[in-house]
């Protein structure tokens, strides 16, 4: 066919298809950014629906399916869906599995915005009790006939408390409830929540899973029938993960095992160093014998405790500022789980909006700093902290 304005028309169509004679098997899955896939006619469209083929990206996308398959494998689940953030993995799961009148029991030391979202559920007639998840008697005491979900993080942000997933799963199941576990801090390299009895496992892939600080993404893994319920709502909410982020995170996850093991050993060394330093009043890290759930963590995680730790620095705001300024390798960043060590101050970031009395109940003080340990050389990392602490000592001595 010829067109009246050949060039203007062809500029829209040329160069849009791969030459089928030149394509072989790519070493890495290509990036499928196309919002839609063309179909030849109505029969072809029906055929695409029947085989769950790709028609529109909000519903199905090859890169998103790729990472979902990888997460299903890693979490040892039946199926997974990928969401555009960790928060949307949490919100989509809860909205899909709860109805008005239901009751939820959640750990009081969860990530601040998870707590904030759980609180918004009261608008839909869903009530939430926040408890100390490490105290099973307290958990049992608030479960009632309407309880549908028990919700916890494996290791909590930022207090590093460790939940006994097997015991909490038993409790949930004896009351016909689901246990949902946010496994972001431990990742499937260090812990399989589903194997220990959880019904749904959530990961913010933004963090350790992607590991390079350039993506926001989340995953939900569970039995196929639970994932189907969540997927049906996810498509309506529009919380499906972005193809490029899915592609990047798939690449990131390839090195998750290597990274998390190095981060865990660096974190144990740093925690041990900090615990013995006179300017540090407390260290929260499950790998330390002083941690209240160390024995549970040892049994549950087989000797690797992840890359996250928190500690309290003696002193005031000025001391904390001096310490942050004197760190060289370690940067203040509002994220975690990357290859470089980052530090944050929960009172000023993840728990910025948390009322004072709630922070006091959780144990979050103005002196608390949270570290996400990277894959740097261990000696360089310790030196970074040692140097920054020595500068405070110098100033105090003046
Ligand atoms: N879960 C935990 C434990 C987190 O720390 C975070 C964020 O820091 C989230 C969920 C939310 O993830 P995202 O920022 O990808 O929405």
XYZ file of C-alpha atoms and ligand atoms in Angstrom:
414
model
C 0.000 0.000 0.000
C 1.261 3.529 -0.714
C 0.423 6.497 1.458
C -0.193 10.101 0.570
C 2.550 11.261 2.898
C 4.804 8.212 2.893
C 7.464 9.536 5.275
C 5.116 10.906 7.948
C 3.149 7.669 8.012
C 6.085 5.300 7.966
C 7.884 7.103 10.768
C 5.113 5.774 13.037
C 5.404 2.137 11.919
C 8.894 1.328 10.673
C 11.462 -0.228 12.985
C 8.841 -1.539 15.375
C 9.229 -5.301 14.911
C 12.112 -7.701 15.442
C 13.266 -9.408 12.259
C 12.245 -13.036 12.991
C 15.111 -14.383 10.876
C 17.706 -12.731 13.077
C 16.363 -13.544 16.531
C 17.840 -16.452 18.445
C 17.618 -17.166 22.154
C 18.701 -14.020 24.077
C 21.034 -14.655 27.016
C 18.920 -12.338 29.200
C 15.185 -11.776 28.940
C 14.533 -8.654 26.822
C 12.683 -5.731 28.341
C 9.004 -5.626 27.310
C 7.922 -2.020 27.832
C 5.051 -2.159 25.333
C 1.802 -1.177 27.066
C -0.159 -3.455 24.723
C 0.429 -6.364 22.336
C -1.248 -6.331 18.895
C -3.730 -9.053 17.982
C -4.757 -9.982 14.426
C -8.530 -10.215 14.957
C -11.218 -11.116 17.512
C -10.346 -14.820 17.412
C -6.703 -14.052 18.070
C -7.734 -11.831 21.013
C -9.893 -14.611 22.481
C -7.012 -17.003 22.035
C -4.737 -14.565 23.878
C -7.192 -14.412 26.811
C -7.508 -18.214 26.894
C -3.782 -18.807 27.171
C -3.292 -15.851 29.595
C -1.201 -14.217 26.851
C 0.004 -10.650 26.903
C -2.575 -8.093 25.820
C -2.370 -5.174 28.264
C 0.492 -4.525 30.671
C -1.528 -3.702 33.800
C -2.888 -7.273 33.660
C 0.068 -9.269 32.354
C 3.636 -8.451 31.398
C 6.518 -10.755 30.512
C 9.110 -9.089 32.775
C 6.701 -9.049 35.709
C 5.905 -12.726 35.117
C 9.645 -13.447 34.993
C 10.329 -12.028 38.440
C 7.119 -13.569 39.821
C 8.408 -16.981 38.720
C 11.751 -16.253 40.402
C 10.090 -15.177 43.680
C 7.826 -18.241 43.624
C 10.926 -20.387 43.352
C 12.853 -18.497 46.048
C 9.953 -18.369 48.513
C 9.067 -22.020 47.788
C 5.468 -21.022 47.150
C 2.862 -22.041 44.590
C 2.547 -18.635 42.997
C 3.498 -14.955 43.372
C 2.447 -11.535 42.160
C 4.659 -8.495 41.773
C 3.513 -5.079 42.986
C 4.822 -1.598 42.263
C 6.119 -1.045 45.840
C 6.494 -3.014 49.062
C 3.695 -0.906 50.566
C 1.316 -1.861 47.754
C 2.159 -5.536 48.358
C 1.021 -4.981 51.954
C -2.075 -2.908 51.157
C -3.218 -5.099 48.247
C -2.873 -8.278 50.312
C -4.771 -6.897 53.295
C -7.556 -5.345 51.218
C -7.967 -8.558 49.222
C -8.157 -10.861 52.251
C -10.199 -8.739 54.689
C -13.789 -7.565 54.800
C -15.669 -5.178 57.037
C -16.054 -6.565 60.571
C -12.785 -8.531 60.448
C -10.093 -8.173 63.086
C -6.292 -8.170 62.670
C -3.542 -8.762 65.240
C -0.270 -7.049 64.273
C 3.144 -6.566 65.829
C 3.590 -3.119 67.394
C 7.186 -2.828 66.113
C 6.379 -3.038 62.381
C 7.745 -0.599 59.797
C 6.076 2.755 60.608
C 4.083 3.026 57.382
C 2.803 -0.547 57.690
C 1.392 0.491 61.072
C -0.080 3.650 59.516
C -1.758 1.621 56.750
C -3.154 -0.939 59.217
C -4.675 1.953 61.165
C -6.469 3.279 58.057
C -8.382 -0.027 57.858
C -10.676 1.176 60.663
C -12.364 3.335 57.939
C -13.570 0.081 56.360
C -14.728 -1.396 59.677
C -11.597 -3.518 60.163
C -10.072 -3.291 63.639
C -6.409 -3.886 64.419
C -4.791 -4.698 67.767
C -1.049 -4.016 68.017
C 0.809 -6.378 70.341
C 4.298 -7.512 71.271
C 4.553 -10.390 68.792
C 7.377 -11.966 70.825
C 4.911 -12.474 73.689
C 2.652 -15.319 72.531
C 0.361 -15.018 75.578
C -0.298 -11.382 74.675
C -0.969 -12.354 71.036
C -3.400 -15.115 72.118
C -5.165 -12.796 74.560
C -6.392 -10.395 71.831
C -7.476 -12.994 69.238
C -11.275 -13.049 68.987
C -13.975 -14.694 66.857
C -13.506 -12.052 64.123
C -9.715 -12.380 63.872
C -8.769 -13.244 60.283
C -5.123 -12.202 60.070
C -2.005 -12.228 62.246
C 0.607 -9.914 60.749
C 4.313 -9.640 61.530
C 7.759 -8.941 60.125
C 10.288 -11.775 60.491
C 12.771 -9.280 61.943
C 11.171 -5.953 62.714
C 12.130 -2.502 61.479
C 13.909 -0.849 63.366
C 13.916 -2.758 66.704
C 15.172 -6.059 65.204
C 12.803 -8.172 67.316
C 12.485 -11.721 65.971
C 9.081 -13.345 65.534
C 8.670 -17.083 66.170
C 6.973 -17.825 62.842
C 6.147 -21.509 63.534
C 4.494 -20.723 66.865
C 2.550 -17.721 65.517
C 1.413 -19.736 62.476
C 0.082 -22.479 64.798
C -1.764 -19.855 66.813
C -3.243 -18.282 63.661
C -4.356 -21.631 62.233
C -5.941 -22.791 65.483
C -8.196 -19.698 65.143
C -8.900 -20.127 61.398
C -6.751 -17.093 60.618
C -3.977 -16.449 58.137
C -0.439 -15.522 59.128
C 1.082 -12.846 56.863
C 4.838 -12.304 57.164
C 6.861 -9.384 55.810
C 10.229 -11.032 55.130
C 11.949 -7.930 53.721
C 14.838 -7.897 56.237
C 15.692 -11.599 56.042
C 14.897 -12.278 52.367
C 14.260 -15.839 51.105
C 18.028 -16.450 51.221
C 17.956 -16.515 55.031
C 14.405 -17.570 55.851
C 11.420 -19.305 54.238
C 8.331 -18.079 56.068
C 5.930 -20.303 54.089
C 7.865 -23.436 55.015
C 7.537 -22.442 58.672
C 3.744 -22.160 58.332
C 3.014 -18.611 57.115
C 0.168 -18.334 54.592
C 1.434 -15.268 52.746
C 4.944 -13.863 52.520
C 5.586 -10.290 51.434
C 8.892 -8.727 50.394
C 9.729 -5.153 49.595
C 11.945 -5.963 46.599
C 13.028 -2.312 46.732
C 15.402 -3.342 49.529
C 17.760 -6.336 49.709
C 16.155 -8.298 46.869
C 16.949 -5.751 44.168
C 19.857 -4.514 46.250
C 21.063 -1.641 44.089
C 18.829 1.208 45.225
C 17.299 1.937 41.825
C 13.865 0.280 41.948
C 10.627 0.290 43.950
C 8.840 -3.063 43.794
C 7.143 -5.646 46.021
C 6.199 -9.307 45.945
C 3.462 -11.454 47.444
C 3.913 -15.230 47.513
C 1.358 -17.793 48.664
C -0.782 -20.768 47.640
C -2.336 -20.361 44.169
C -5.892 -19.823 45.485
C -4.765 -16.957 47.777
C -2.711 -15.361 44.998
C -5.700 -15.530 42.647
C -7.810 -13.522 45.115
C -5.024 -10.969 45.529
C -4.363 -10.753 41.770
C -8.039 -10.117 40.985
C -8.023 -7.056 43.249
C -4.507 -5.995 42.253
C -5.523 -5.524 38.610
C -8.413 -3.290 39.714
C -6.289 -1.286 42.152
C -3.586 -0.959 39.494
C -0.762 -1.970 41.846
C 0.991 -4.230 39.349
C 4.778 -3.806 39.106
C 6.485 -1.756 36.415
C 8.215 -3.794 33.637
C 11.532 -1.934 33.794
C 11.657 -2.205 37.597
C 10.817 -5.917 37.235
C 13.646 -6.345 34.733
C 16.151 -4.499 36.963
C 15.109 -6.384 40.088
C 15.370 -9.727 38.284
C 18.977 -8.814 37.531
C 19.540 -7.685 41.124
C 18.140 -10.879 42.651
C 20.651 -13.003 40.721
C 23.288 -11.921 43.286
C 21.007 -11.865 46.356
C 22.549 -14.962 47.894
C 26.111 -13.615 47.621
C 25.169 -10.167 48.883
C 23.041 -11.215 51.851
C 25.671 -13.633 53.171
C 28.375 -10.945 53.006
C 26.002 -8.365 54.546
C 25.228 -10.793 57.384
C 28.869 -11.434 58.214
C 29.728 -7.702 58.001
C 26.722 -6.895 60.218
C 27.764 -9.397 62.886
C 31.271 -7.904 62.982
C 29.953 -4.344 63.130
C 27.404 -5.232 65.835
C 30.150 -6.887 67.918
C 32.402 -3.842 67.496
C 29.613 -1.431 68.478
C 28.580 -3.528 71.492
C 32.082 -3.124 72.907
C 32.341 0.631 72.333
C 31.949 2.982 75.294
C 29.866 5.529 73.333
C 27.234 2.932 72.413
C 24.621 2.149 75.038
C 22.640 -0.583 73.213
C 22.943 -2.713 70.087
C 19.967 -4.497 68.529
C 21.113 -7.414 66.369
C 19.775 -10.964 66.608
C 23.238 -12.410 65.950
C 24.476 -11.081 69.307
C 24.091 -13.311 72.368
C 22.712 -10.265 74.228
C 19.679 -10.082 71.895
C 16.524 -11.240 73.732
C 15.523 -13.622 70.904
C 19.045 -14.797 70.037
C 18.305 -18.505 70.707
C 15.147 -18.401 68.602
C 17.013 -16.578 65.826
C 19.831 -19.126 65.937
C 17.389 -21.991 65.438
C 15.143 -20.191 62.940
C 17.798 -18.620 60.690
C 20.670 -21.168 60.778
C 23.493 -18.850 61.853
C 22.973 -15.867 59.535
C 21.078 -12.890 60.872
C 20.821 -10.448 57.980
C 22.269 -7.051 57.183
C 20.166 -4.813 59.462
C 21.087 -3.614 62.941
C 20.226 -0.704 65.227
C 22.089 0.936 68.076
C 21.835 3.792 70.535
C 24.553 6.405 70.536
C 25.123 8.153 73.870
C 24.630 11.885 73.510
C 22.252 14.450 72.088
C 21.195 15.669 68.635
C 24.501 17.490 68.209
C 26.443 14.266 68.942
C 24.371 12.377 66.375
C 24.940 15.097 63.790
C 28.690 15.045 64.441
C 28.728 11.235 64.118
C 26.780 11.313 60.822
C 29.070 14.019 59.446
C 32.227 12.095 60.369
C 31.135 8.845 58.716
C 32.798 8.618 55.366
C 31.815 5.396 53.580
C 28.455 5.179 55.328
C 25.832 7.620 54.068
C 22.546 8.745 55.567
C 19.816 7.415 53.244
C 16.071 6.879 53.579
C 16.308 3.329 52.302
C 18.025 0.050 53.136
C 19.224 -3.206 51.626
C 21.681 -1.756 49.103
C 25.253 -2.819 48.374
C 26.634 0.200 50.264
C 26.228 0.709 54.002
C 23.607 3.306 54.853
C 22.418 4.727 58.145
C 19.182 6.364 59.228
C 17.573 7.899 62.287
C 14.113 6.260 62.684
C 12.699 9.191 64.700
C 13.432 11.447 61.710
C 12.462 9.029 58.938
C 10.505 5.730 59.174
C 8.759 6.803 62.434
C 8.631 10.566 61.796
C 4.830 10.676 62.201
C 4.611 8.179 65.072
C 3.219 9.782 68.257
C 5.673 10.083 71.184
C 3.833 7.621 73.436
C 3.811 4.985 70.670
C 7.528 5.419 70.015
C 8.105 4.985 73.762
C 6.061 1.747 73.760
C 8.050 0.381 70.804
C 11.379 1.471 72.318
C 12.353 3.992 69.627
C 14.443 6.737 71.206
C 16.059 9.904 69.836
C 19.434 8.150 70.211
C 18.481 5.193 67.989
C 20.287 4.799 64.663
C 19.543 2.045 62.148
C 22.243 0.630 59.881
C 21.791 -1.281 56.656
C 25.125 -3.036 56.221
C 26.596 -3.293 52.741
C 29.159 -5.524 51.072
C 32.233 -3.351 51.727
C 35.480 -4.795 52.991
C 34.797 -5.623 56.658
C 37.881 -3.824 58.050
C 37.107 -0.644 56.067
C 33.551 -0.656 57.342
C 34.534 -1.038 61.003
C 37.195 1.639 60.547
C 34.531 4.033 59.238
C 32.502 3.681 62.452
C 35.588 3.641 64.680
C 36.847 6.883 63.132
C 33.484 8.700 63.445
C 33.172 7.633 67.104
C 36.744 8.729 67.810
C 35.920 12.207 66.501
C 33.091 12.508 69.041
C 35.451 11.370 71.797
C 37.988 13.968 70.684
C 35.382 16.729 70.749
C 34.135 15.652 74.177
C 37.689 15.632 75.496
C 38.310 19.244 74.401
N 8.383 -3.559 54.716
C 9.497 -3.191 55.376
C 10.023 -4.059 56.473
C 10.149 -1.993 55.050
O 11.248 -1.630 55.718
C 9.609 -1.194 54.011
C 10.250 0.080 53.648
O 11.242 0.495 54.215
C 8.450 -1.618 53.354
C 7.868 -2.804 53.727
C 7.844 -0.793 52.258
O 8.547 -0.985 51.080
P 8.517 0.075 49.850
O 9.297 1.262 50.292
O 9.089 -0.703 48.718
O 7.075 0.429 49.635
